[in-house]
mmCIF file with all atom_site columns, C-alpha atoms in Angstrom:
data_model
loop_
_atom_site.group_PDB
_atom_site.id
_atom_site.type_symbol
_atom_site.label_atom_id
_atom_site.label_alt_id
_atom_site.label_comp_id
_atom_site.label_asym_id
_atom_site.label_entity_id
_atom_site.label_seq_id
_atom_site.pdbx_PDB_ins_code
_atom_site.Cartn_x
_atom_site.Cartn_y
_atom_site.Cartn_z
_atom_site.occupancy
_atom_site.B_iso_or_equiv
_atom_site.pdbx_formal_charge
_atom_site.auth_seq_id
_atom_site.auth_comp_id
_atom_site.auth_asym_id
_atom_site.auth_atom_id
_atom_site.pdbx_PDB_model_num
ATOM 1   C CA . TYR A 1 1   ? -103.551 -167.166 -51.390 1.00 80.00 ? 2   TYR A CA 1
ATOM 2   C CA . ILE A 1 2   ? -104.686 -169.881 -53.818 1.00 84.00 ? 3   ILE A CA 1
ATOM 3   C CA . TRP A 1 3   ? -102.583 -172.460 -51.991 1.00 87.00 ? 4   TRP A CA 1
ATOM 4   C CA . MET A 1 4   ? -104.132 -171.538 -48.657 1.00 82.00 ? 5   MET A CA 1
ATOM 5   C CA . ILE A 1 5   ? -107.659 -171.812 -50.040 1.00 77.00 ? 6   ILE A CA 1
ATOM 6   C CA . SER A 1 6   ? -106.801 -175.198 -51.552 1.00 81.00 ? 7   SER A CA 1
ATOM 7   C CA . ILE A 1 7   ? -105.396 -176.472 -48.262 1.00 82.00 ? 8   ILE A CA 1
ATOM 8   C CA . VAL A 1 8   ? -108.448 -175.323 -46.298 1.00 74.00 ? 9   VAL A CA 1
ATOM 9   C CA . ALA A 1 9   ? -110.745 -176.926 -48.869 1.00 73.00 ? 10  ALA A CA 1
ATOM 10  C CA . ALA A 1 10  ? -108.832 -180.201 -48.672 1.00 78.00 ? 11  ALA A CA 1
ATOM 11  C CA . LEU A 1 11  ? -108.931 -180.240 -44.862 1.00 75.00 ? 12  LEU A CA 1
ATOM 12  C CA . GLY A 1 12  ? -112.739 -180.457 -44.864 1.00 69.00 ? 13  GLY A CA 1
ATOM 13  C CA . GLY A 1 13  ? -112.630 -183.775 -46.694 1.00 73.00 ? 14  GLY A CA 1
ATOM 14  C CA . LEU A 1 14  ? -109.562 -184.914 -44.791 1.00 77.00 ? 15  LEU A CA 1
ATOM 15  C CA . LEU A 1 15  ? -111.398 -184.715 -41.458 1.00 72.00 ? 16  LEU A CA 1
ATOM 16  C CA . PHE A 1 16  ? -114.142 -186.991 -42.697 1.00 74.00 ? 17  PHE A CA 1
ATOM 17  C CA . GLY A 1 17  ? -111.702 -189.551 -44.099 1.00 78.00 ? 18  GLY A CA 1
ATOM 18  C CA . TRP A 1 18  ? -109.503 -189.392 -41.008 1.00 78.00 ? 19  TRP A CA 1
ATOM 19  C CA . ASP A 1 19  ? -112.417 -190.174 -38.715 1.00 76.00 ? 20  ASP A CA 1
ATOM 20  C CA . TRP A 1 20  ? -113.463 -193.248 -40.694 1.00 76.00 ? 21  TRP A CA 1
ATOM 21  C CA . VAL A 1 21  ? -109.927 -194.630 -40.946 1.00 80.00 ? 22  VAL A CA 1
ATOM 22  C CA . VAL A 1 22  ? -109.151 -194.098 -37.262 1.00 84.00 ? 23  VAL A CA 1
ATOM 23  C CA . ILE A 1 23  ? -112.342 -195.736 -35.967 1.00 86.00 ? 24  ILE A CA 1
ATOM 24  C CA . GLY A 1 24  ? -111.718 -198.783 -38.146 1.00 85.00 ? 25  GLY A CA 1
ATOM 25  C CA . GLY A 1 25  ? -108.270 -199.212 -36.628 1.00 87.00 ? 26  GLY A CA 1
ATOM 26  C CA . ALA A 1 26  ? -109.549 -198.641 -33.096 1.00 91.00 ? 27  ALA A CA 1
ATOM 27  C CA . LYS A 1 27  ? -112.379 -201.197 -33.370 1.00 91.00 ? 28  LYS A CA 1
ATOM 28  C CA . PRO A 1 28  ? -110.367 -204.226 -32.138 1.00 91.00 ? 29  PRO A CA 1
ATOM 29  C CA . PHE A 1 29  ? -109.341 -202.202 -29.073 1.00 93.00 ? 30  PHE A CA 1
ATOM 30  C CA . PHE A 1 30  ? -112.558 -200.465 -28.004 1.00 94.00 ? 31  PHE A CA 1
ATOM 31  C CA . GLU A 1 31  ? -114.724 -203.600 -28.246 1.00 92.00 ? 32  GLU A CA 1
ATOM 32  C CA . PRO A 1 32  ? -112.955 -205.482 -25.411 1.00 93.00 ? 33  PRO A CA 1
ATOM 33  C CA . TYR A 1 33  ? -112.215 -202.266 -23.491 1.00 95.00 ? 34  TYR A CA 1
ATOM 34  C CA . PHE A 1 34  ? -115.906 -201.416 -23.149 1.00 95.00 ? 35  PHE A CA 1
ATOM 35  C CA . ASN A 1 35  ? -116.907 -205.098 -22.860 1.00 94.00 ? 36  ASN A CA 1
ATOM 36  C CA . LEU A 1 36  ? -119.627 -204.831 -25.507 1.00 92.00 ? 37  LEU A CA 1
ATOM 37  C CA . PRO A 1 37  ? -121.174 -208.274 -24.782 1.00 90.00 ? 38  PRO A CA 1
ATOM 38  C CA . SER A 1 38  ? -121.871 -207.159 -21.204 1.00 91.00 ? 39  SER A CA 1
ATOM 39  C CA . ILE A 1 39  ? -123.376 -203.866 -22.385 1.00 91.00 ? 40  ILE A CA 1
ATOM 40  C CA . ALA A 1 40  ? -125.503 -205.708 -24.944 1.00 90.00 ? 41  ALA A CA 1
ATOM 41  C CA . GLY A 1 41  ? -126.866 -207.913 -22.168 1.00 88.00 ? 42  GLY A CA 1
ATOM 42  C CA . LYS A 1 42  ? -127.780 -204.902 -20.029 1.00 89.00 ? 43  LYS A CA 1
ATOM 43  C CA . TRP A 1 43  ? -129.239 -202.974 -22.953 1.00 86.00 ? 44  TRP A CA 1
ATOM 44  C CA . SER A 1 44  ? -131.403 -205.929 -24.009 1.00 84.00 ? 45  SER A CA 1
ATOM 45  C CA . GLU A 1 45  ? -133.627 -205.092 -21.014 1.00 85.00 ? 46  GLU A CA 1
ATOM 46  C CA . ASN A 1 46  ? -134.071 -201.496 -22.213 1.00 84.00 ? 47  ASN A CA 1
ATOM 47  C CA . GLY A 1 47  ? -137.126 -200.933 -24.407 1.00 86.00 ? 48  GLY A CA 1
ATOM 48  C CA . LEU A 1 48  ? -135.528 -198.162 -26.474 1.00 85.00 ? 49  LEU A CA 1
ATOM 49  C CA . ALA A 1 49  ? -132.361 -200.193 -27.085 1.00 87.00 ? 50  ALA A CA 1
ATOM 50  C CA . ARG A 1 50  ? -134.504 -203.154 -28.178 1.00 89.00 ? 51  ARG A CA 1
ATOM 51  C CA . LEU A 1 51  ? -136.514 -200.884 -30.472 1.00 88.00 ? 52  LEU A CA 1
ATOM 52  C CA . LEU A 1 52  ? -133.316 -199.570 -32.059 1.00 86.00 ? 53  LEU A CA 1
ATOM 53  C CA . GLY A 1 53  ? -131.830 -203.064 -32.299 1.00 88.00 ? 54  GLY A CA 1
ATOM 54  C CA . LEU A 1 54  ? -128.872 -202.249 -30.026 1.00 88.00 ? 55  LEU A CA 1
ATOM 55  C CA . THR A 1 55  ? -128.917 -205.522 -28.134 1.00 89.00 ? 56  THR A CA 1
ATOM 56  C CA . THR A 1 56  ? -126.015 -207.487 -29.636 1.00 91.00 ? 57  THR A CA 1
ATOM 57  C CA . GLU A 1 57  ? -122.272 -206.977 -29.655 1.00 92.00 ? 58  GLU A CA 1
ATOM 58  C CA . ALA A 1 58  ? -122.312 -206.530 -33.432 1.00 92.00 ? 59  ALA A CA 1
ATOM 59  C CA . SER A 1 59  ? -125.040 -203.885 -33.319 1.00 94.00 ? 60  SER A CA 1
ATOM 60  C CA . LEU A 1 60  ? -123.213 -201.934 -30.599 1.00 94.00 ? 61  LEU A CA 1
ATOM 61  C CA . SER A 1 61  ? -119.992 -202.089 -32.586 1.00 94.00 ? 62  SER A CA 1
ATOM 62  C CA . GLY A 1 62  ? -121.871 -200.809 -35.624 1.00 93.00 ? 63  GLY A CA 1
ATOM 63  C CA . TRP A 1 63  ? -123.408 -198.025 -33.531 1.00 94.00 ? 64  TRP A CA 1
ATOM 64  C CA . ALA A 1 64  ? -119.955 -196.997 -32.268 1.00 94.00 ? 65  ALA A CA 1
ATOM 65  C CA . ASN A 1 65  ? -118.655 -196.874 -35.835 1.00 91.00 ? 66  ASN A CA 1
ATOM 66  C CA . SER A 1 66  ? -121.598 -195.040 -37.376 1.00 92.00 ? 67  SER A CA 1
ATOM 67  C CA . CYS A 1 67  ? -122.834 -192.728 -34.598 1.00 94.00 ? 68  CYS A CA 1
ATOM 68  C CA . ALA A 1 68  ? -120.657 -189.903 -35.921 1.00 93.00 ? 69  ALA A CA 1
ATOM 69  C CA . LEU A 1 69  ? -122.985 -189.705 -38.916 1.00 92.00 ? 70  LEU A CA 1
ATOM 70  C CA . LEU A 1 70  ? -125.704 -188.302 -36.639 1.00 95.00 ? 71  LEU A CA 1
ATOM 71  C CA . GLY A 1 71  ? -123.321 -185.532 -35.701 1.00 95.00 ? 72  GLY A CA 1
ATOM 72  C CA . CYS A 1 72  ? -122.447 -184.983 -39.365 1.00 93.00 ? 73  CYS A CA 1
ATOM 73  C CA . LEU A 1 73  ? -126.124 -184.541 -40.141 1.00 96.00 ? 74  LEU A CA 1
ATOM 74  C CA . ALA A 1 74  ? -126.614 -182.063 -37.296 1.00 97.00 ? 75  ALA A CA 1
ATOM 75  C CA . GLY A 1 75  ? -123.447 -180.144 -38.176 1.00 95.00 ? 76  GLY A CA 1
ATOM 76  C CA . SER A 1 76  ? -124.426 -179.879 -41.823 1.00 94.00 ? 77  SER A CA 1
ATOM 77  C CA . LEU A 1 77  ? -127.905 -178.663 -40.945 1.00 96.00 ? 78  LEU A CA 1
ATOM 78  C CA . LEU A 1 78  ? -126.544 -176.016 -38.558 1.00 96.00 ? 79  LEU A CA 1
ATOM 79  C CA . ALA A 1 79  ? -123.670 -174.837 -40.754 1.00 95.00 ? 80  ALA A CA 1
ATOM 80  C CA . GLY A 1 80  ? -125.644 -172.529 -43.031 1.00 93.00 ? 81  GLY A CA 1
ATOM 81  C CA . GLY A 1 81  ? -127.307 -170.436 -40.354 1.00 95.00 ? 82  GLY A CA 1
ATOM 82  C CA . LEU A 1 82  ? -124.238 -170.350 -38.128 1.00 96.00 ? 83  LEU A CA 1
ATOM 83  C CA . SER A 1 83  ? -121.941 -169.313 -40.982 1.00 94.00 ? 84  SER A CA 1
ATOM 84  C CA . ASP A 1 84  ? -124.317 -166.479 -41.890 1.00 95.00 ? 85  ASP A CA 1
ATOM 85  C CA . LYS A 1 85  ? -124.212 -165.302 -38.287 1.00 96.00 ? 86  LYS A CA 1
ATOM 86  C CA . PHE A 1 86  ? -120.521 -165.817 -37.406 1.00 96.00 ? 87  PHE A CA 1
ATOM 87  C CA . GLY A 1 87  ? -118.763 -166.145 -40.766 1.00 93.00 ? 88  GLY A CA 1
ATOM 88  C CA . ARG A 1 88  ? -117.199 -169.158 -42.460 1.00 88.00 ? 89  ARG A CA 1
ATOM 89  C CA . LYS A 1 89  ? -113.660 -168.568 -41.239 1.00 85.00 ? 90  LYS A CA 1
ATOM 90  C CA . LYS A 1 90  ? -114.599 -168.419 -37.550 1.00 92.00 ? 91  LYS A CA 1
ATOM 91  C CA . LEU A 1 91  ? -116.842 -171.443 -37.887 1.00 92.00 ? 92  LEU A CA 1
ATOM 92  C CA . LEU A 1 92  ? -114.139 -173.456 -39.684 1.00 87.00 ? 93  LEU A CA 1
ATOM 93  C CA . ILE A 1 93  ? -111.693 -172.634 -36.896 1.00 87.00 ? 94  ILE A CA 1
ATOM 94  C CA . PHE A 1 94  ? -114.325 -173.620 -34.334 1.00 94.00 ? 95  PHE A CA 1
ATOM 95  C CA . SER A 1 95  ? -115.004 -176.901 -36.141 1.00 91.00 ? 96  SER A CA 1
ATOM 96  C CA . ALA A 1 96  ? -111.268 -177.716 -36.150 1.00 88.00 ? 97  ALA A CA 1
ATOM 97  C CA . PHE A 1 97  ? -111.145 -177.023 -32.398 1.00 93.00 ? 98  PHE A CA 1
ATOM 98  C CA . LEU A 1 98  ? -114.287 -179.096 -31.830 1.00 95.00 ? 99  LEU A CA 1
ATOM 99  C CA . PHE A 1 99  ? -112.858 -181.996 -33.838 1.00 91.00 ? 100 PHE A CA 1
ATOM 100 C CA . GLY A 1 100 ? -109.590 -181.913 -31.886 1.00 91.00 ? 101 GLY A CA 1
ATOM 101 C CA . LEU A 1 101 ? -111.429 -181.749 -28.571 1.00 96.00 ? 102 LEU A CA 1
ATOM 102 C CA . SER A 1 102 ? -113.726 -184.626 -29.476 1.00 95.00 ? 103 SER A CA 1
ATOM 103 C CA . SER A 1 103 ? -110.749 -186.713 -30.593 1.00 91.00 ? 104 SER A CA 1
ATOM 104 C CA . VAL A 1 104 ? -109.043 -186.277 -27.226 1.00 95.00 ? 105 VAL A CA 1
ATOM 105 C CA . LEU A 1 105 ? -112.243 -186.898 -25.268 1.00 97.00 ? 106 LEU A CA 1
ATOM 106 C CA . THR A 1 106 ? -113.053 -189.993 -27.333 1.00 95.00 ? 107 THR A CA 1
ATOM 107 C CA . GLY A 1 107 ? -109.655 -191.379 -26.388 1.00 92.00 ? 108 GLY A CA 1
ATOM 108 C CA . TRP A 1 108 ? -110.311 -190.626 -22.720 1.00 96.00 ? 109 TRP A CA 1
ATOM 109 C CA . ALA A 1 109 ? -113.848 -192.012 -22.664 1.00 96.00 ? 110 ALA A CA 1
ATOM 110 C CA . GLY A 1 110 ? -114.393 -194.205 -19.627 1.00 95.00 ? 111 GLY A CA 1
ATOM 111 C CA . THR A 1 111 ? -117.751 -195.619 -20.687 1.00 95.00 ? 112 THR A CA 1
ATOM 112 C CA . PHE A 1 112 ? -119.306 -196.702 -23.942 1.00 95.00 ? 113 PHE A CA 1
ATOM 113 C CA . ASN A 1 113 ? -121.908 -193.920 -23.690 1.00 94.00 ? 114 ASN A CA 1
ATOM 114 C CA . GLN A 1 114 ? -119.165 -191.290 -23.349 1.00 97.00 ? 115 GLN A CA 1
ATOM 115 C CA . PHE A 1 115 ? -117.377 -192.815 -26.324 1.00 96.00 ? 116 PHE A CA 1
ATOM 116 C CA . VAL A 1 116 ? -120.511 -192.510 -28.459 1.00 96.00 ? 117 VAL A CA 1
ATOM 117 C CA . LEU A 1 117 ? -121.217 -188.965 -27.239 1.00 97.00 ? 118 LEU A CA 1
ATOM 118 C CA . TRP A 1 118 ? -117.736 -187.728 -28.172 1.00 97.00 ? 119 TRP A CA 1
ATOM 119 C CA . ARG A 1 119 ? -117.947 -189.477 -31.551 1.00 96.00 ? 120 ARG A CA 1
ATOM 120 C CA . ILE A 1 120 ? -121.216 -187.655 -32.240 1.00 97.00 ? 121 ILE A CA 1
ATOM 121 C CA . LEU A 1 121 ? -119.574 -184.353 -31.245 1.00 97.00 ? 122 LEU A CA 1
ATOM 122 C CA . GLY A 1 122 ? -116.711 -185.097 -33.637 1.00 94.00 ? 123 GLY A CA 1
ATOM 123 C CA . GLY A 1 123 ? -119.268 -185.852 -36.323 1.00 94.00 ? 124 GLY A CA 1
ATOM 124 C CA . MET A 1 124 ? -120.790 -182.412 -35.774 1.00 95.00 ? 125 MET A CA 1
ATOM 125 C CA . ALA A 1 125 ? -117.385 -180.852 -36.384 1.00 93.00 ? 126 ALA A CA 1
ATOM 126 C CA . ILE A 1 126 ? -116.993 -182.878 -39.568 1.00 90.00 ? 127 ILE A CA 1
ATOM 127 C CA . GLY A 1 127 ? -120.479 -181.882 -40.737 1.00 92.00 ? 128 GLY A CA 1
ATOM 128 C CA . LEU A 1 128 ? -119.700 -178.214 -40.140 1.00 92.00 ? 129 LEU A CA 1
ATOM 129 C CA . ALA A 1 129 ? -116.344 -178.373 -41.910 1.00 88.00 ? 130 ALA A CA 1
ATOM 130 C CA . SER A 1 130 ? -117.666 -180.413 -44.829 1.00 85.00 ? 131 SER A CA 1
ATOM 131 C CA . ASN A 1 131 ? -120.426 -177.896 -45.430 1.00 88.00 ? 132 ASN A CA 1
ATOM 132 C CA . LEU A 1 132 ? -118.232 -174.818 -44.988 1.00 85.00 ? 133 LEU A CA 1
ATOM 133 C CA . SER A 1 133 ? -115.135 -175.819 -46.916 1.00 79.00 ? 134 SER A CA 1
ATOM 134 C CA . PRO A 1 134 ? -115.416 -175.425 -50.681 1.00 67.00 ? 135 PRO A CA 1
#
């Protein structure tokens, strides 16, 4: 029983570390795949993108790397109420499923916006698991 609790506790931190290591290794591949300079040129005409500073290749690459943190924030904020309602075990299982799903969908993303969306969803799973695991 103690071993199982220890493994579950370690998996919460493992998800967070895994996500950061994987995105760092994928960076040289997703930048040319999504043609970030072209997207930056299109987004430079968008007022919101200009306001957020997402108008250069470097800023879009940074956004792709860090967007999961928004999901982590949302997942952490939702974890308390959801765990009271559904229980920690069910929510941890759900977060593992959500993380796996977002990993697959991130790999299948056809556009940069889809890529960011699935990264944010994965971040939510990490935020849930980080808050729920001891």
